[in-house]
mmCIF file of C-alpha atoms in Angstrom:
data_model
loop_
_atom_site.group_PDB
_atom_site.id
_atom_site.type_symbol
_atom_site.label_atom_id
_atom_site.label_comp_id
_atom_site.label_asym_id
_atom_site.label_seq_id
_atom_site.Cartn_x
_atom_site.Cartn_y
_atom_site.Cartn_z
ATOM 1 C CA MET A 171 116.290 33.633 106.797
ATOM 2 C CA ALA A 172 117.116 34.908 103.550
ATOM 3 C CA ILE A 173 115.112 34.611 100.325
ATOM 4 C CA GLU A 174 116.342 32.033 97.672
ATOM 5 C CA LEU A 175 117.005 32.639 94.197
ATOM 6 C CA TYR A 176 116.804 29.630 91.919
ATOM 7 C CA SER A 177 118.349 29.233 88.454
ATOM 8 C CA ASN A 178 116.452 28.139 85.532
ATOM 9 C CA ARG A 179 117.574 24.429 85.977
ATOM 10 C CA GLU A 180 116.686 24.655 89.629
ATOM 11 C CA ILE A 181 113.312 26.005 88.677
ATOM 12 C CA GLU A 182 112.914 23.019 86.256
ATOM 13 C CA LYS A 183 113.474 20.411 89.154
ATOM 14 C CA ILE A 184 111.086 22.602 91.337
ATOM 15 C CA LYS A 185 108.709 22.015 88.219
ATOM 16 C CA ARG A 186 108.612 18.585 88.347
ATOM 17 C CA ALA A 187 107.880 18.173 91.934
ATOM 18 C CA ALA A 188 105.214 20.402 91.437
ATOM 19 C CA LYS A 189 104.072 18.380 88.469
ATOM 20 C CA VAL A 190 103.699 15.336 91.335
ATOM 21 C CA VAL A 191 101.695 17.821 93.247
ATOM 22 C CA ALA A 192 99.278 18.766 90.747
ATOM 23 C CA GLU A 193 98.530 15.202 89.472
ATOM 24 C CA VAL A 194 97.927 13.689 92.846
ATOM 25 C CA LEU A 195 95.734 16.724 93.819
ATOM 26 C CA HIS A 196 93.686 16.202 90.818
ATOM 27 C CA ILE A 197 93.118 12.519 91.619
ATOM 28 C CA VAL A 198 92.276 13.410 95.429
ATOM 29 C CA ALA A 199 89.711 16.206 94.410
ATOM 30 C CA GLU A 200 88.288 13.529 92.076
ATOM 31 C CA ASN A 201 87.433 11.420 94.772
ATOM 32 C CA VAL A 202 85.975 13.884 97.443
ATOM 33 C CA LYS A 203 82.407 12.533 97.526
ATOM 34 C CA PRO A 204 79.628 12.346 100.230
ATOM 35 C CA GLY A 205 80.542 9.242 102.194
ATOM 36 C CA VAL A 206 84.201 9.170 101.635
ATOM 37 C CA SER A 207 86.458 9.941 104.743
ATOM 38 C CA THR A 208 89.287 12.294 104.716
ATOM 39 C CA TRP A 209 91.324 9.678 105.760
ATOM 40 C CA ASP A 210 90.540 7.495 102.445
ATOM 41 C CA LEU A 211 91.762 10.605 100.682
ATOM 42 C CA GLU A 212 94.955 10.617 102.760
ATOM 43 C CA MET A 213 95.624 6.922 101.988
ATOM 44 C CA ILE A 214 94.923 7.938 97.837
ATOM 45 C CA ALA A 215 97.578 10.715 98.302
ATOM 46 C CA ARG A 216 100.130 8.619 100.052
ATOM 47 C CA GLU A 217 99.701 5.716 97.400
ATOM 48 C CA GLU A 218 99.737 8.152 94.338
ATOM 49 C CA THR A 219 102.798 10.278 95.885
ATOM 50 C CA LYS A 220 104.709 6.785 95.849
ATOM 51 C CA LYS A 221 103.812 5.773 92.521
ATOM 52 C CA ARG A 222 105.544 8.685 91.125
ATOM 53 C CA GLY A 223 108.530 8.163 93.215
ATOM 54 C CA ALA A 224 107.997 11.219 95.356
ATOM 55 C CA LYS A 225 107.520 11.986 99.092
ATOM 56 C CA PRO A 226 104.818 13.783 100.711
ATOM 57 C CA ALA A 227 105.994 17.053 101.955
ATOM 58 C CA PHE A 228 103.856 17.634 105.007
ATOM 59 C CA LEU A 229 104.275 14.185 106.538
ATOM 60 C CA GLY A 230 106.579 14.625 109.408
ATOM 61 C CA TYR A 231 107.025 18.190 108.790
ATOM 62 C CA LYS A 232 107.500 20.128 112.031
ATOM 63 C CA PRO A 233 106.458 23.515 111.505
ATOM 64 C CA PRO A 234 107.424 27.014 113.306
ATOM 65 C CA PHE A 235 103.878 27.118 115.180
ATOM 66 C CA SER A 236 103.928 23.567 116.688
ATOM 67 C CA ASP A 237 106.232 21.212 118.667
ATOM 68 C CA VAL A 238 105.387 18.140 116.932
ATOM 69 C CA SER A 239 105.617 16.894 113.528
ATOM 70 C CA TYR A 240 102.477 16.937 111.185
ATOM 71 C CA PRO A 241 101.112 13.574 111.161
ATOM 72 C CA ALA A 242 99.577 13.303 107.374
ATOM 73 C CA ALA A 243 100.139 13.959 103.692
ATOM 74 C CA LEU A 244 97.481 15.836 103.137
ATOM 75 C CA CYS A 245 95.625 19.107 105.175
ATOM 76 C CA ILE A 246 92.034 18.587 104.542
ATOM 77 C CA SER A 247 89.854 21.499 105.908
ATOM 78 C CA VAL A 248 86.163 21.268 105.543
ATOM 79 C CA ASN A 249 83.662 23.798 105.631
ATOM 80 C CA ASP A 250 84.338 26.471 108.473
ATOM 81 C CA GLU A 251 88.028 25.097 108.556
ATOM 82 C CA VAL A 252 90.576 27.227 106.816
ATOM 83 C CA VAL A 253 93.856 25.323 106.853
ATOM 84 C CA HIS A 254 95.592 22.429 108.509
ATOM 85 C CA GLY A 255 92.542 20.222 109.014
ATOM 86 C CA LEU A 256 94.026 16.648 110.030
ATOM 87 C CA PRO A 257 92.401 13.749 107.865
ATOM 88 C CA LYS A 258 90.751 11.414 109.955
ATOM 89 C CA LYS A 259 88.804 8.135 109.518
ATOM 90 C CA GLU A 260 85.661 9.256 111.350
ATOM 91 C CA LYS A 261 85.514 12.500 109.469
ATOM 92 C CA VAL A 262 83.294 11.469 106.661
ATOM 93 C CA ILE A 263 82.381 14.097 104.024
ATOM 94 C CA LYS A 264 78.701 14.988 103.343
ATOM 95 C CA GLU A 265 76.546 16.324 100.391
ATOM 96 C CA GLY A 266 77.351 20.147 99.996
ATOM 97 C CA ASP A 267 80.654 20.043 101.840
ATOM 98 C CA VAL A 268 83.263 22.491 101.164
ATOM 99 C CA VAL A 269 86.343 20.626 101.150
ATOM 100 C CA SER A 270 89.817 22.462 100.864
ATOM 101 C CA ILE A 271 92.740 19.916 100.266
ATOM 102 C CA ASP A 272 96.251 21.169 100.556
ATOM 103 C CA PHE A 273 99.602 18.884 99.299
ATOM 104 C CA GLY A 274 102.790 19.371 98.861
ATOM 105 C CA ALA A 275 105.553 16.725 97.675
ATOM 106 C CA ILE A 276 109.508 16.456 97.544
ATOM 107 C CA LEU A 277 111.231 14.889 94.667
ATOM 108 C CA ASP A 278 115.037 14.840 93.955
ATOM 109 C CA GLY A 279 115.356 17.313 96.731
ATOM 110 C CA TYR A 280 113.013 19.840 95.687
ATOM 111 C CA ALA A 281 109.378 20.737 96.800
ATOM 112 C CA GLY A 282 105.976 22.053 95.306
ATOM 113 C CA ASP A 283 102.893 22.919 96.829
ATOM 114 C CA SER A 284 99.429 23.487 95.829
ATOM 115 C CA ALA A 285 95.480 23.793 97.158
ATOM 116 C CA ILE A 286 92.360 23.379 95.814
ATOM 117 C CA THR A 287 88.614 23.460 97.082
ATOM 118 C CA VAL A 288 85.870 21.495 95.850
ATOM 119 C CA ILE A 289 82.345 20.992 96.625
ATOM 120 C CA ALA A 290 80.993 17.605 97.516
ATOM 121 C CA GLY A 291 77.858 16.735 95.463
ATOM 122 C CA LYS A 292 75.776 19.697 94.823
ATOM 123 C CA GLY A 293 76.850 22.977 96.982
ATOM 124 C CA SER A 294 75.021 26.416 97.975
ATOM 125 C CA PRO A 295 74.936 29.322 95.821
ATOM 126 C CA GLU A 296 76.677 30.892 98.464
ATOM 127 C CA ALA A 297 79.679 28.160 98.613
ATOM 128 C CA GLU A 298 79.745 28.264 95.017
ATOM 129 C CA LYS A 299 80.269 32.081 94.892
ATOM 130 C CA LEU A 300 83.094 31.514 97.389
ATOM 131 C CA LEU A 301 84.981 29.046 95.592
ATOM 132 C CA LYS A 302 84.731 31.406 92.480
ATOM 133 C CA ALA A 303 86.082 34.379 94.369
ATOM 134 C CA THR A 304 89.020 32.391 95.793
ATOM 135 C CA LYS A 305 90.163 30.813 92.608
ATOM 136 C CA GLU A 306 89.852 34.392 90.958
ATOM 137 C CA ALA A 307 91.793 35.946 93.763
ATOM 138 C CA LEU A 308 94.402 33.558 93.142
ATOM 139 C CA TYR A 309 94.815 34.264 89.653
ATOM 140 C CA ASN A 310 94.588 37.987 90.195
ATOM 141 C CA ALA A 311 97.429 37.566 92.405
ATOM 142 C CA ILE A 312 99.688 35.540 90.357
ATOM 143 C CA GLU A 313 99.413 38.475 87.691
ATOM 144 C CA LYS A 314 101.213 40.602 90.273
ATOM 145 C CA ALA A 315 104.083 38.273 90.722
ATOM 146 C CA ILE A 316 106.563 39.892 88.624
ATOM 147 C CA PRO A 317 109.997 41.114 89.363
ATOM 148 C CA GLY A 318 109.644 44.857 90.715
ATOM 149 C CA LYS A 319 106.587 44.464 92.171
ATOM 150 C CA LYS A 320 106.046 43.892 96.046
ATOM 151 C CA VAL A 321 104.922 40.857 98.201
ATOM 152 C CA GLY A 322 102.075 43.572 99.330
ATOM 153 C CA ASP A 323 100.994 43.994 95.823
ATOM 154 C CA ILE A 324 100.208 40.103 95.666
ATOM 155 C CA THR A 325 98.402 40.857 99.041
ATOM 156 C CA ARG A 326 96.463 43.666 97.623
ATOM 157 C CA ALA A 327 95.253 41.592 94.670
ATOM 158 C CA ILE A 328 93.545 39.034 96.889
ATOM 159 C CA GLN A 329 92.185 41.223 99.266
ATOM 160 C CA GLU A 330 90.717 43.525 96.501
ATOM 161 C CA THR A 331 89.347 40.625 94.921
ATOM 162 C CA ALA A 332 87.749 39.392 98.200
ATOM 163 C CA GLU A 333 86.198 42.449 98.930
ATOM 164 C CA ARG A 334 84.441 43.040 95.456
ATOM 165 C CA TYR A 335 82.383 39.748 96.354
ATOM 166 C CA GLY A 336 81.721 40.684 99.965
ATOM 167 C CA PHE A 337 84.273 38.190 101.458
ATOM 168 C CA LYS A 338 87.045 38.556 103.938
ATOM 169 C CA THR A 339 90.709 37.388 103.462
ATOM 170 C CA ILE A 340 92.054 35.101 106.484
ATOM 171 C CA GLN A 341 94.594 36.834 108.823
ATOM 172 C CA ARG A 342 97.728 35.619 109.965
ATOM 173 C CA TYR A 343 97.875 32.930 107.160
ATOM 174 C CA GLY A 344 99.407 33.108 103.990
ATOM 175 C CA GLY A 345 101.644 31.946 101.069
ATOM 176 C CA HIS A 346 105.597 31.287 101.199
ATOM 177 C CA GLY A 347 108.550 30.508 99.568
ATOM 178 C CA VAL A 348 108.993 27.103 97.982
ATOM 179 C CA GLY A 349 112.134 25.253 96.712
ATOM 180 C CA ARG A 350 114.626 23.019 98.652
ATOM 181 C CA ARG A 351 112.200 23.110 101.358
ATOM 182 C CA VAL A 352 108.241 23.238 100.932
ATOM 183 C CA HIS A 353 108.125 26.551 103.325
ATOM 184 C CA GLU A 354 110.836 29.214 102.887
ATOM 185 C CA GLU A 355 110.850 33.215 102.867
ATOM 186 C CA PRO A 356 109.098 35.157 101.965
ATOM 187 C CA PHE A 357 105.574 35.046 103.988
ATOM 188 C CA ILE A 358 103.161 36.311 101.569
ATOM 189 C CA PRO A 359 100.223 37.479 103.853
ATOM 190 C CA ASN A 360 96.422 37.369 102.450
ATOM 191 C CA ASN A 361 95.326 40.154 104.748
ATOM 192 C CA LEU A 362 96.978 43.566 104.254
ATOM 193 C CA LYS A 363 96.785 44.050 108.024
ATOM 194 C CA ASP A 364 99.535 41.560 108.079
ATOM 195 C CA VAL A 365 102.177 43.255 105.442
ATOM 196 C CA GLY A 366 103.424 45.687 107.823
ATOM 197 C CA LYS A 367 107.230 46.951 107.093
ATOM 198 C CA LYS A 368 108.338 43.641 106.157
ATOM 199 C CA ASN A 369 107.251 43.882 102.549
ATOM 200 C CA PRO A 370 110.072 42.358 100.061
ATOM 201 C CA ARG A 371 110.393 43.105 96.723
ATOM 202 C CA LEU A 372 109.820 40.495 94.292
ATOM 203 C CA ARG A 373 113.009 39.328 92.096
ATOM 204 C CA GLN A 374 113.730 36.890 89.186
ATOM 205 C CA GLY A 375 114.380 33.467 90.398
ATOM 206 C CA MET A 376 112.085 33.772 93.400
ATOM 207 C CA VAL A 377 109.352 30.744 93.575
ATOM 208 C CA ILE A 378 106.534 31.459 95.672
ATOM 209 C CA ALA A 379 103.309 29.550 96.883
ATOM 210 C CA ILE A 380 100.431 31.994 96.623
ATOM 211 C CA GLU A 381 97.471 30.876 98.305
ATOM 212 C CA PRO A 382 94.417 32.670 98.997
ATOM 213 C CA MET A 383 92.020 32.013 101.915
ATOM 214 C CA LEU A 384 88.540 33.458 101.785
ATOM 215 C CA SER A 385 85.654 33.343 104.283
ATOM 216 C CA LEU A 386 82.062 34.300 103.914
ATOM 217 C CA GLY A 387 82.305 35.982 107.463
ATOM 218 C CA THR A 388 85.101 36.848 109.431
ATOM 219 C CA GLU A 389 89.057 37.280 108.803
ATOM 220 C CA GLU A 390 89.577 36.274 112.400
ATOM 221 C CA THR A 391 90.320 32.267 113.343
ATOM 222 C CA VAL A 392 90.349 30.197 116.388
ATOM 223 C CA GLU A 393 92.314 26.753 116.479
ATOM 224 C CA ASP A 394 90.620 23.502 116.777
ATOM 225 C CA GLY A 395 91.241 21.040 119.823
ATOM 226 C CA ASP A 396 93.531 18.865 117.631
ATOM 227 C CA GLY A 397 96.312 20.973 117.626
ATOM 228 C CA TRP A 398 96.279 21.683 114.064
ATOM 229 C CA THR A 399 93.042 22.426 112.585
ATOM 230 C CA VAL A 400 92.205 26.481 112.079
ATOM 231 C CA LYS A 401 88.642 27.533 111.618
ATOM 232 C CA THR A 402 87.019 30.700 111.102
ATOM 233 C CA LYS A 403 86.049 32.327 114.404
ATOM 234 C CA ASP A 404 82.231 32.865 113.572
ATOM 235 C CA GLY A 405 82.149 29.840 112.110
ATOM 236 C CA SER A 406 81.413 30.836 108.387
ATOM 237 C CA LEU A 407 82.629 28.736 105.518
ATOM 238 C CA ALA A 408 86.236 28.944 104.115
ATOM 239 C CA ALA A 409 87.797 28.157 100.835
ATOM 240 C CA HIS A 410 91.828 27.837 99.990
ATOM 241 C CA PHE A 411 93.529 27.770 96.617
ATOM 242 C CA GLU A 412 97.282 27.666 95.904
ATOM 243 C CA HIS A 413 99.398 27.739 93.018
ATOM 244 C CA THR A 414 103.493 27.205 93.443
ATOM 245 C CA VAL A 415 104.849 29.907 91.049
ATOM 246 C CA ALA A 416 108.376 31.137 89.746
ATOM 247 C CA ILE A 417 109.099 34.927 89.043
ATOM 248 C CA THR A 418 110.730 35.270 85.861
ATOM 249 C CA LYS A 419 111.762 38.134 83.507
ATOM 250 C CA LYS A 420 109.059 37.047 81.330
ATOM 251 C CA GLY A 421 106.395 36.918 83.922
ATOM 252 C CA PRO A 422 105.142 34.570 86.345
ATOM 253 C CA ILE A 423 104.972 30.918 85.553
ATOM 254 C CA ILE A 424 102.301 28.544 87.277
ATOM 255 C CA LEU A 425 104.245 25.584 88.180
ATOM 256 C CA THR A 426 101.366 23.253 89.806
ATOM 257 C CA GLU A 427 98.948 23.587 86.894
ATOM 258 C CA LEU A 428 98.213 20.681 84.935
#
């Protein structure tokens, strides 16, 4: 599939969807507290999305790696869960939990995508450091999202930031294009081992989701028994931050920032 290039007018439409994503994600994150279930957060996301006249992008989405559609609006990954965590009524958030929330929305035929990681109540110093590093990796990577650079330059910025903190970048998972669909080309790896020969150059008009995923321990993952949730292989904490970014001649523009 070819990499889409979007006009300024189309980027404005993506920005409207991205604004919904940012607002809903902010509200959900504010409700991450000990005693709240991840399904409670799912219900908040669905209601807030509906209020804004948009649709959840993940609900009913069938990704390439699965034979079934995703059954929720949010991906909520807790502690050693990296991505694609299913919201569940029985999954109740506890004090100190590291909670990653990934959300996408579609408005008027265009999509936005973003993720944030928060700590429920008071977290450990190592958890605080992990969140700081992952967020820093995101913004360092966004600085590389300019015409003429390559996808691998974004990956390198993520991995170098992680390594400065002594953390690992997760293999096999990363960012992607965003626009008319929530997942488009190109794949944007978080780990340099995944860059390979397919390393396209960044061009004006591309819109991409950059989403560092860092762990305290390993770069390797395992799949949980629910068919969706991806966890660190060694059970170490993971964090995940993401923004939808437009690549313009004036530099990167973050579309999912409030």
